[in-house]
Coordinates of C-alpha atoms in Angstrom, one line a residue:
Chain K
M1081 CA 104.2 151.5 132.1
R1082 CA 107.0 149.0 131.9
R1083 CA 104.6 146.2 132.1
A1084 CA 102.4 147.6 129.5
K1085 CA 105.3 147.9 127.0
R1086 CA 106.5 144.4 127.7
S1087 CA 103.2 142.8 127.0
T1088 CA 102.3 144.8 123.9
T1089 CA 105.5 145.0 121.8
K1090 CA 108.0 142.1 121.9
P1091 CA 105.7 139.2 122.8
T1092 CA 103.6 140.1 119.8
R1093 CA 106.6 139.3 117.6
W1094 CA 106.9 136.0 119.2
T1095 CA 103.2 135.3 118.8
T1096 CA 103.5 136.3 115.1
E1097 CA 106.5 133.9 114.7
L1098 CA 104.5 131.1 116.3
A1099 CA 101.4 131.9 114.3
R1100 CA 103.5 131.7 111.1
F1101 CA 105.0 128.4 112.3
V1102 CA 101.6 126.9 113.0
A1103 CA 100.2 128.2 109.7
V1104 CA 103.1 126.7 107.6
F1105 CA 102.8 123.4 109.6
L1106 CA 99.1 123.1 108.9
G1107 CA 99.5 124.1 105.2
V1108 CA 102.3 121.6 104.6
M1109 CA 100.4 118.9 106.7
A1110 CA 97.3 119.4 104.5
L1111 CA 99.4 119.0 101.3
L1112 CA 101.4 116.0 102.5
A1113 CA 98.5 114.2 104.2
G1114 CA 96.9 114.2 100.8
L1115 CA 100.0 112.5 99.3
W1116 CA 100.2 109.9 102.2
S1117 CA 98.3 107.3 100.4
F1118 CA 100.9 107.4 97.6
L1119 CA 103.9 107.6 99.9
A1120 CA 102.8 105.0 102.5
P1121 CA 103.4 101.9 100.4
T1122 CA 107.0 102.9 99.7
Y1123 CA 107.6 103.8 103.3
S1124 CA 106.1 100.4 104.5
T1125 CA 108.3 98.6 102.0
V1126 CA 111.4 100.3 103.3
V1127 CA 110.6 99.5 106.9
T1128 CA 109.8 95.9 106.0
W1129 CA 113.0 95.6 104.1
L1130 CA 115.0 96.9 107.1
A1131 CA 113.1 94.8 109.7
R1132 CA 113.4 91.4 108.0
P1133 CA 117.2 90.9 108.7
L1134 CA 116.7 92.3 112.2
F1135 CA 114.0 89.8 113.0
R1136 CA 116.4 87.1 111.9
L1137 CA 119.0 88.6 114.2
F1138 CA 116.7 88.8 117.2
E1139 CA 114.9 85.5 116.8
A1140 CA 116.4 82.1 117.2
P1141 CA 114.8 80.4 115.4
N1142 CA 113.4 83.1 113.1
V1143 CA 109.6 82.6 113.2
T1144 CA 108.3 85.9 111.9
V1145 CA 107.5 86.6 108.2
L1146 CA 106.7 90.1 107.0
D1147 CA 104.7 91.1 104.1
A1148 CA 104.2 94.7 103.0
R1149 CA 100.7 94.8 101.4
G1150 CA 100.3 98.3 100.0
A1151 CA 100.5 100.6 103.0
E1152 CA 100.0 97.9 105.5
I1153 CA 102.5 95.5 107.0
W1154 CA 101.2 92.0 107.8
I1155 CA 103.0 89.8 110.3
Y1156 CA 102.9 86.0 109.9
R1157 CA 104.3 83.4 112.2
I1158 CA 105.8 80.2 111.1
V1159 CA 103.7 77.5 112.8
G1160 CA 105.1 74.4 111.1
P1161 CA 107.3 73.2 108.3
G1162 CA 106.2 75.4 105.3
E1163 CA 103.2 76.6 107.2
I1164 CA 102.6 80.2 108.3
A1165 CA 99.6 81.8 110.1
P1166 CA 98.6 85.5 110.2
F1167 CA 99.6 87.0 113.6
T1168 CA 98.9 90.7 113.4
W1169 CA 99.1 93.7 111.1
F1170 CA 100.1 97.4 111.1
D1171 CA 97.6 99.6 109.4
R1172 CA 98.4 102.4 106.9
Y1173 CA 98.5 105.1 109.7
T1174 CA 101.2 103.3 111.8
F1175 CA 104.0 105.3 110.1
F1176 CA 102.1 108.5 109.3
A1177 CA 104.3 110.4 111.8
V1178 CA 106.7 111.0 108.9
I1179 CA 104.3 113.6 107.6
P1180 CA 104.1 115.7 110.8
L1181 CA 107.9 115.4 111.1
L1182 CA 108.3 116.8 107.6
A1183 CA 105.8 119.6 108.3
L1184 CA 107.6 120.5 111.5
L1185 CA 110.9 120.7 109.7
V1186 CA 109.5 122.8 106.9
A1187 CA 107.8 125.2 109.4
T1188 CA 110.8 125.7 111.7
P1189 CA 112.0 129.2 111.3
G1190 CA 115.7 130.3 111.0
L1191 CA 117.0 127.4 108.9
G1192 CA 118.6 127.9 105.4
W1193 CA 117.3 125.6 102.6
R1194 CA 120.5 123.5 102.4
R1195 CA 120.5 123.0 106.2
R1196 CA 116.8 122.3 106.1
L1197 CA 117.3 119.6 103.4
V1198 CA 120.1 117.9 105.3
K1199 CA 118.0 117.9 108.5
T1200 CA 115.0 116.5 106.6
G1201 CA 117.2 113.7 105.3
L1202 CA 118.5 113.0 108.7
G1203 CA 115.1 113.2 110.3
I1204 CA 113.5 110.8 107.8
G1205 CA 116.4 108.4 108.3
A1206 CA 116.1 108.5 112.1
L1207 CA 112.3 108.1 111.9
V1208 CA 112.6 105.1 109.6
A1209 CA 115.0 103.6 112.2
A1210 CA 112.6 104.4 115.0
H1211 CA 109.7 102.8 113.1
T1212 CA 111.7 99.7 112.3
A1213 CA 112.6 99.4 116.0
Y1214 CA 108.9 99.9 117.0
L1215 CA 107.8 97.2 114.6
I1216 CA 110.2 94.7 115.9
A1217 CA 109.7 95.6 119.6
S1218 CA 105.9 95.5 119.4
V1219 CA 105.8 92.1 117.6
E1220 CA 108.3 90.6 120.1
L1221 CA 106.5 92.0 123.1
S1222 CA 103.2 90.6 121.7
Y1223 CA 104.8 87.1 121.5
V1224 CA 105.9 87.5 125.1
A1225 CA 102.4 88.7 126.2
I1226 CA 100.7 85.6 124.8
G1227 CA 103.4 83.2 126.0
L1228 CA 104.9 82.5 122.5
M1229 CA 108.3 83.6 123.6
P1230 CA 109.9 82.6 126.9
V1231 CA 111.5 85.5 128.8
G1232 CA 113.1 86.0 132.2
A1233 CA 111.0 86.7 135.3
F1234 CA 112.0 90.4 135.3
V1235 CA 110.7 91.1 131.8
A1236 CA 107.6 89.0 132.4
R1237 CA 106.8 91.1 135.5
T1238 CA 107.4 94.4 133.8
L1239 CA 105.9 93.6 130.5
D1240 CA 103.3 96.4 130.7
V1241 CA 106.1 98.9 131.3
W1242 CA 107.9 97.7 128.3
Q1243 CA 104.8 97.9 126.1
V1244 CA 104.0 101.4 127.3
G1245 CA 107.6 102.5 126.9
V1246 CA 107.6 101.3 123.3
R1247 CA 104.2 103.0 122.7
I1248 CA 105.6 106.3 124.1
L1249 CA 108.7 106.1 122.0
W1250 CA 106.6 105.5 118.9
E1251 CA 104.4 108.4 119.7
A1252 CA 107.2 110.7 120.7
A1253 CA 109.6 109.8 117.9
P1254 CA 108.7 112.5 115.4
V1255 CA 108.7 115.3 117.9
A1256 CA 111.8 114.0 119.7
I1257 CA 113.7 113.8 116.3
W1258 CA 112.5 117.3 115.3
I1259 CA 113.6 118.7 118.7
A1260 CA 117.0 117.1 118.3
L1261 CA 117.5 118.5 114.8
T1262 CA 116.2 122.0 115.4
L1263 CA 117.1 122.6 119.1
L1264 CA 119.9 125.0 118.1
A1265 CA 117.6 127.1 115.8
W1266 CA 115.0 127.4 118.5
K1267 CA 117.6 128.2 121.2
R1268 CA 119.0 131.0 119.0
L1269 CA 115.5 132.4 118.5
L1270 CA 114.6 132.2 122.2
R1271 CA 117.9 133.7 123.2
K1272 CA 117.4 136.6 120.8
L1273 CA 113.9 137.1 122.2
K1274 CA 115.1 137.1 125.8
T1275 CA 118.0 139.5 125.0
E1276 CA 115.6 141.9 123.3
R1277 CA 113.3 141.7 126.3
R1278 CA 116.2 142.3 128.7
D1279 CA 117.3 145.2 126.6
E1280 CA 113.8 146.6 126.7
V1281 CA 113.7 147.0 130.5
P1282 CA 116.1 150.0 130.7
S1283 CA 114.3 151.7 127.8
G1284 CA 111.0 151.2 129.7
D1285 CA 112.6 152.9 132.7
A1286 CA 113.9 155.7 130.5
L1287 CA 110.5 156.2 129.2
R1288 CA 109.0 156.3 132.6
V1289 CA 111.6 158.8 133.8
S1290 CA 111.2 161.0 130.8
G1291 CA 107.4 160.7 130.8
Chain A
M451 CA 141.6 137.2 138.6
D452 CA 140.0 138.9 141.7
P453 CA 139.5 136.2 144.5
M454 CA 136.0 137.6 144.9
D455 CA 135.2 137.0 141.2
E456 CA 136.7 133.5 141.5
T457 CA 134.5 132.7 144.4
K458 CA 131.5 134.0 142.6
D459 CA 132.3 132.0 139.5
R460 CA 132.7 128.8 141.6
H461 CA 129.3 129.5 143.2
A462 CA 127.7 130.1 139.9
M463 CA 129.2 126.9 138.5
R464 CA 128.0 124.9 141.5
S465 CA 124.6 126.4 141.3
R466 CA 124.4 125.6 137.6
R467 CA 125.5 122.0 138.2
Y468 CA 122.9 121.7 140.9
R469 CA 120.2 123.0 138.6
I470 CA 121.1 120.7 135.8
G471 CA 121.2 117.7 138.2
A472 CA 117.9 118.6 139.7
T473 CA 116.3 119.0 136.3
A474 CA 117.8 115.7 135.1
I475 CA 116.3 113.9 138.2
A476 CA 112.9 115.6 137.7
V477 CA 112.8 114.6 134.0
A478 CA 113.8 111.0 134.8
A479 CA 111.1 110.9 137.5
A480 CA 108.5 112.3 135.1
V481 CA 109.5 109.7 132.5
A482 CA 109.2 106.9 135.1
L483 CA 105.9 108.2 136.3
L484 CA 104.5 108.5 132.7
V485 CA 105.5 104.9 132.0
W486 CA 104.1 103.7 135.3
V487 CA 100.8 105.5 134.8
G488 CA 100.5 104.3 131.2
G489 CA 100.9 100.7 132.4
N490 CA 98.6 101.0 135.4
D491 CA 95.2 99.7 134.5
T492 CA 93.4 101.3 137.4
V493 CA 94.7 104.8 136.7
M494 CA 94.2 104.5 133.0
G495 CA 90.8 103.0 133.4
S496 CA 89.8 105.9 135.7
A497 CA 91.2 108.4 133.2
Q498 CA 89.3 106.8 130.3
T499 CA 86.0 106.6 132.2
G500 CA 86.4 110.2 133.4
L501 CA 87.1 111.4 129.9
A502 CA 84.1 109.5 128.5
R503 CA 81.9 111.0 131.2
I504 CA 83.1 114.6 130.4
T505 CA 82.6 114.0 126.7
S506 CA 79.2 112.6 127.2
G507 CA 78.3 115.5 129.5
I508 CA 79.3 118.0 126.8
L509 CA 77.5 116.1 124.1
N510 CA 74.3 116.0 126.2
L511 CA 74.6 119.8 126.9
L512 CA 74.7 120.2 123.1
G513 CA 71.5 118.3 122.8
H514 CA 72.5 114.7 122.2
R515 CA 71.3 111.8 124.2
T516 CA 74.4 109.9 125.0
V517 CA 75.1 107.4 127.7
V518 CA 78.4 106.2 129.2
S519 CA 79.1 102.6 129.7
G520 CA 82.6 102.1 131.1
N521 CA 84.8 104.0 128.7
T522 CA 82.3 104.1 125.8
V523 CA 80.1 107.0 124.9
S524 CA 77.2 106.0 122.8
S525 CA 73.8 107.1 121.5
G526 CA 71.4 105.5 119.1
L527 CA 73.4 107.1 116.3
F528 CA 77.1 106.5 117.1
G529 CA 79.5 105.4 119.8
I530 CA 83.1 106.2 120.7
T531 CA 85.4 104.3 123.0
V532 CA 88.1 106.2 124.9
V533 CA 91.2 104.0 124.9
T534 CA 94.6 104.8 126.5
A535 CA 95.8 106.6 123.4
C536 CA 92.7 108.9 123.4
T537 CA 93.4 110.2 126.9
G538 CA 96.2 112.6 125.8
L539 CA 98.3 111.2 128.6
F540 CA 101.4 110.7 126.5
T541 CA 101.2 114.1 124.8
T542 CA 100.7 115.7 128.2
G543 CA 103.5 113.7 129.7
L544 CA 105.9 114.7 127.0
F545 CA 104.9 118.3 127.3
L546 CA 105.6 118.2 131.0
I547 CA 108.9 116.6 130.4
A548 CA 109.8 119.4 128.0
V549 CA 108.7 122.0 130.5
L550 CA 110.8 120.3 133.2
A551 CA 113.8 120.2 130.9
Y552 CA 113.7 123.8 130.0
P553 CA 116.1 126.0 132.0
T554 CA 113.9 128.4 133.9
G555 CA 112.6 129.0 137.4
W556 CA 110.1 126.6 139.2
R557 CA 107.3 129.2 139.1
S558 CA 107.6 129.4 135.3
K559 CA 107.7 125.6 135.2
L560 CA 104.5 125.4 137.3
L561 CA 102.8 127.8 134.9
G562 CA 104.0 125.8 131.9
A563 CA 102.7 122.6 133.5
G564 CA 99.3 124.1 134.2
L565 CA 99.1 125.5 130.6
G566 CA 100.0 122.1 129.2
I567 CA 97.7 120.0 131.3
G568 CA 94.8 122.4 130.9
G569 CA 95.4 123.1 127.2
I570 CA 95.9 119.6 126.0
F571 CA 93.0 118.3 128.2
A572 CA 90.7 120.9 126.7
L573 CA 91.8 120.2 123.1
N574 CA 91.4 116.5 123.7
V575 CA 87.8 116.9 124.9
I576 CA 87.1 119.0 121.8
R577 CA 88.7 116.3 119.7
L578 CA 86.4 113.6 121.2
V579 CA 83.3 115.7 120.9
S580 CA 84.2 116.5 117.2
L581 CA 84.9 112.9 116.5
Y582 CA 81.4 112.0 117.7
Y583 CA 79.9 114.6 115.4
I584 CA 82.0 113.4 112.5
G585 CA 81.0 109.8 113.3
V586 CA 77.3 110.9 113.2
H587 CA 77.4 113.2 110.2
L588 CA 80.4 112.2 108.1
P589 CA 81.3 108.6 109.0
G590 CA 83.4 108.2 105.8
F591 CA 85.7 110.9 107.0
L592 CA 86.1 109.5 110.6
D593 CA 89.2 107.5 110.0
S594 CA 91.1 110.4 108.4
A595 CA 89.9 112.9 111.0
H596 CA 90.9 110.5 113.8
Q597 CA 94.2 109.3 112.5
L598 CA 95.5 112.1 110.3
I599 CA 94.0 115.4 111.2
W600 CA 93.6 115.3 115.0
Q601 CA 97.0 113.5 115.5
S602 CA 98.7 116.4 113.6
V603 CA 96.7 119.1 115.3
L604 CA 97.5 117.7 118.7
I605 CA 101.2 117.6 117.9
V606 CA 101.3 121.2 116.6
F607 CA 99.2 122.4 119.4
A608 CA 101.5 120.9 122.1
V609 CA 104.6 122.2 120.3
A610 CA 103.2 125.7 119.8
L611 CA 101.9 125.9 123.4
W612 CA 105.3 124.9 124.7
L613 CA 107.0 127.5 122.4
L614 CA 104.5 130.1 123.5
W615 CA 105.3 129.4 127.1
A616 CA 109.0 129.2 126.6
G617 CA 109.0 132.5 124.7
R618 CA 106.6 134.5 126.8
W619 CA 106.5 133.2 130.3
T620 CA 110.0 132.0 131.1
Y621 CA 113.1 133.9 132.1
A622 CA 116.7 132.9 132.0
P623 CA 118.1 132.0 135.4
R624 CA 120.5 134.6 136.8
E625 CA 123.6 132.5 136.6
A626 CA 123.0 131.2 133.1

């Protein structure tokens, strides 16, 4: 009887909470994904603007030239005096993770609007930083991979690991940022759920005794 | 304070520290394993080929005549290539790290790991099959479906699956 009560009452509320979370996420995603083609050029311009001075900082001499073309970022390499050659490009979906991040933040339960807005600002800032770091790291690692940049024996031997690590960070960034920003809200919710469940056990016993 | 209570507190504290340490080591090992697997061509190649074969098998069951060549599934109509990012390895790895990091018992963690591996794998196969269909019937929509829709669906699926597990199938360790 205790088991039946456990699986029918409280978990249903959690499932409802999750269903609401998923529904809001998908709704916001659908809306924002439609706007991405308008937002992407601005986002790419911001990342390019931030990355340019950082490339100058990391490269000696600075050989990378960035060009935000609409939603894409094109990377050129200086190959001679006044001469550049296209090296690679990042397509319009490279930075799309900002949309799932926004949808996750909007869908998270238990946050007031002011706090949600602050967290959204922080989240976007952190993701822009992560994307800028990704852009720089992946270009520099590509130079290393094709022998355009000399590195130490250790980095050369572990190049695959670095490339995979950068890829994982790029993929995990929106979820990791979202977790960092909403961990407390989820902890509160899970703690409440567990307390309710714990409190439920004696009442189940009482029911069994009285029944 | 009662000396017995003090001893109990000390034990609880030690046990908590041990649990946090063990979890940190497990998470670090999982991250290292994920990076190693992701960079290992043999493992990734096998995963890609295996996934391509499963996708092709399902498509053939559904009446298509697809063949597998390496990590590419193709028919006379359309072809898809399963690359590293298509294996769901990173999503699964991150899910497992989140399961390991959550403070609960090892049995619950095993259940979470099973749910994550099975669930994400199943959804990934559905994703590949659906992308083949989209490629055949709605080729203009393929890019959006691949990059926008499925990427987001995978994220919310993994997050919701983890939350479902954390809310329903975990318990707070006694000392916590």
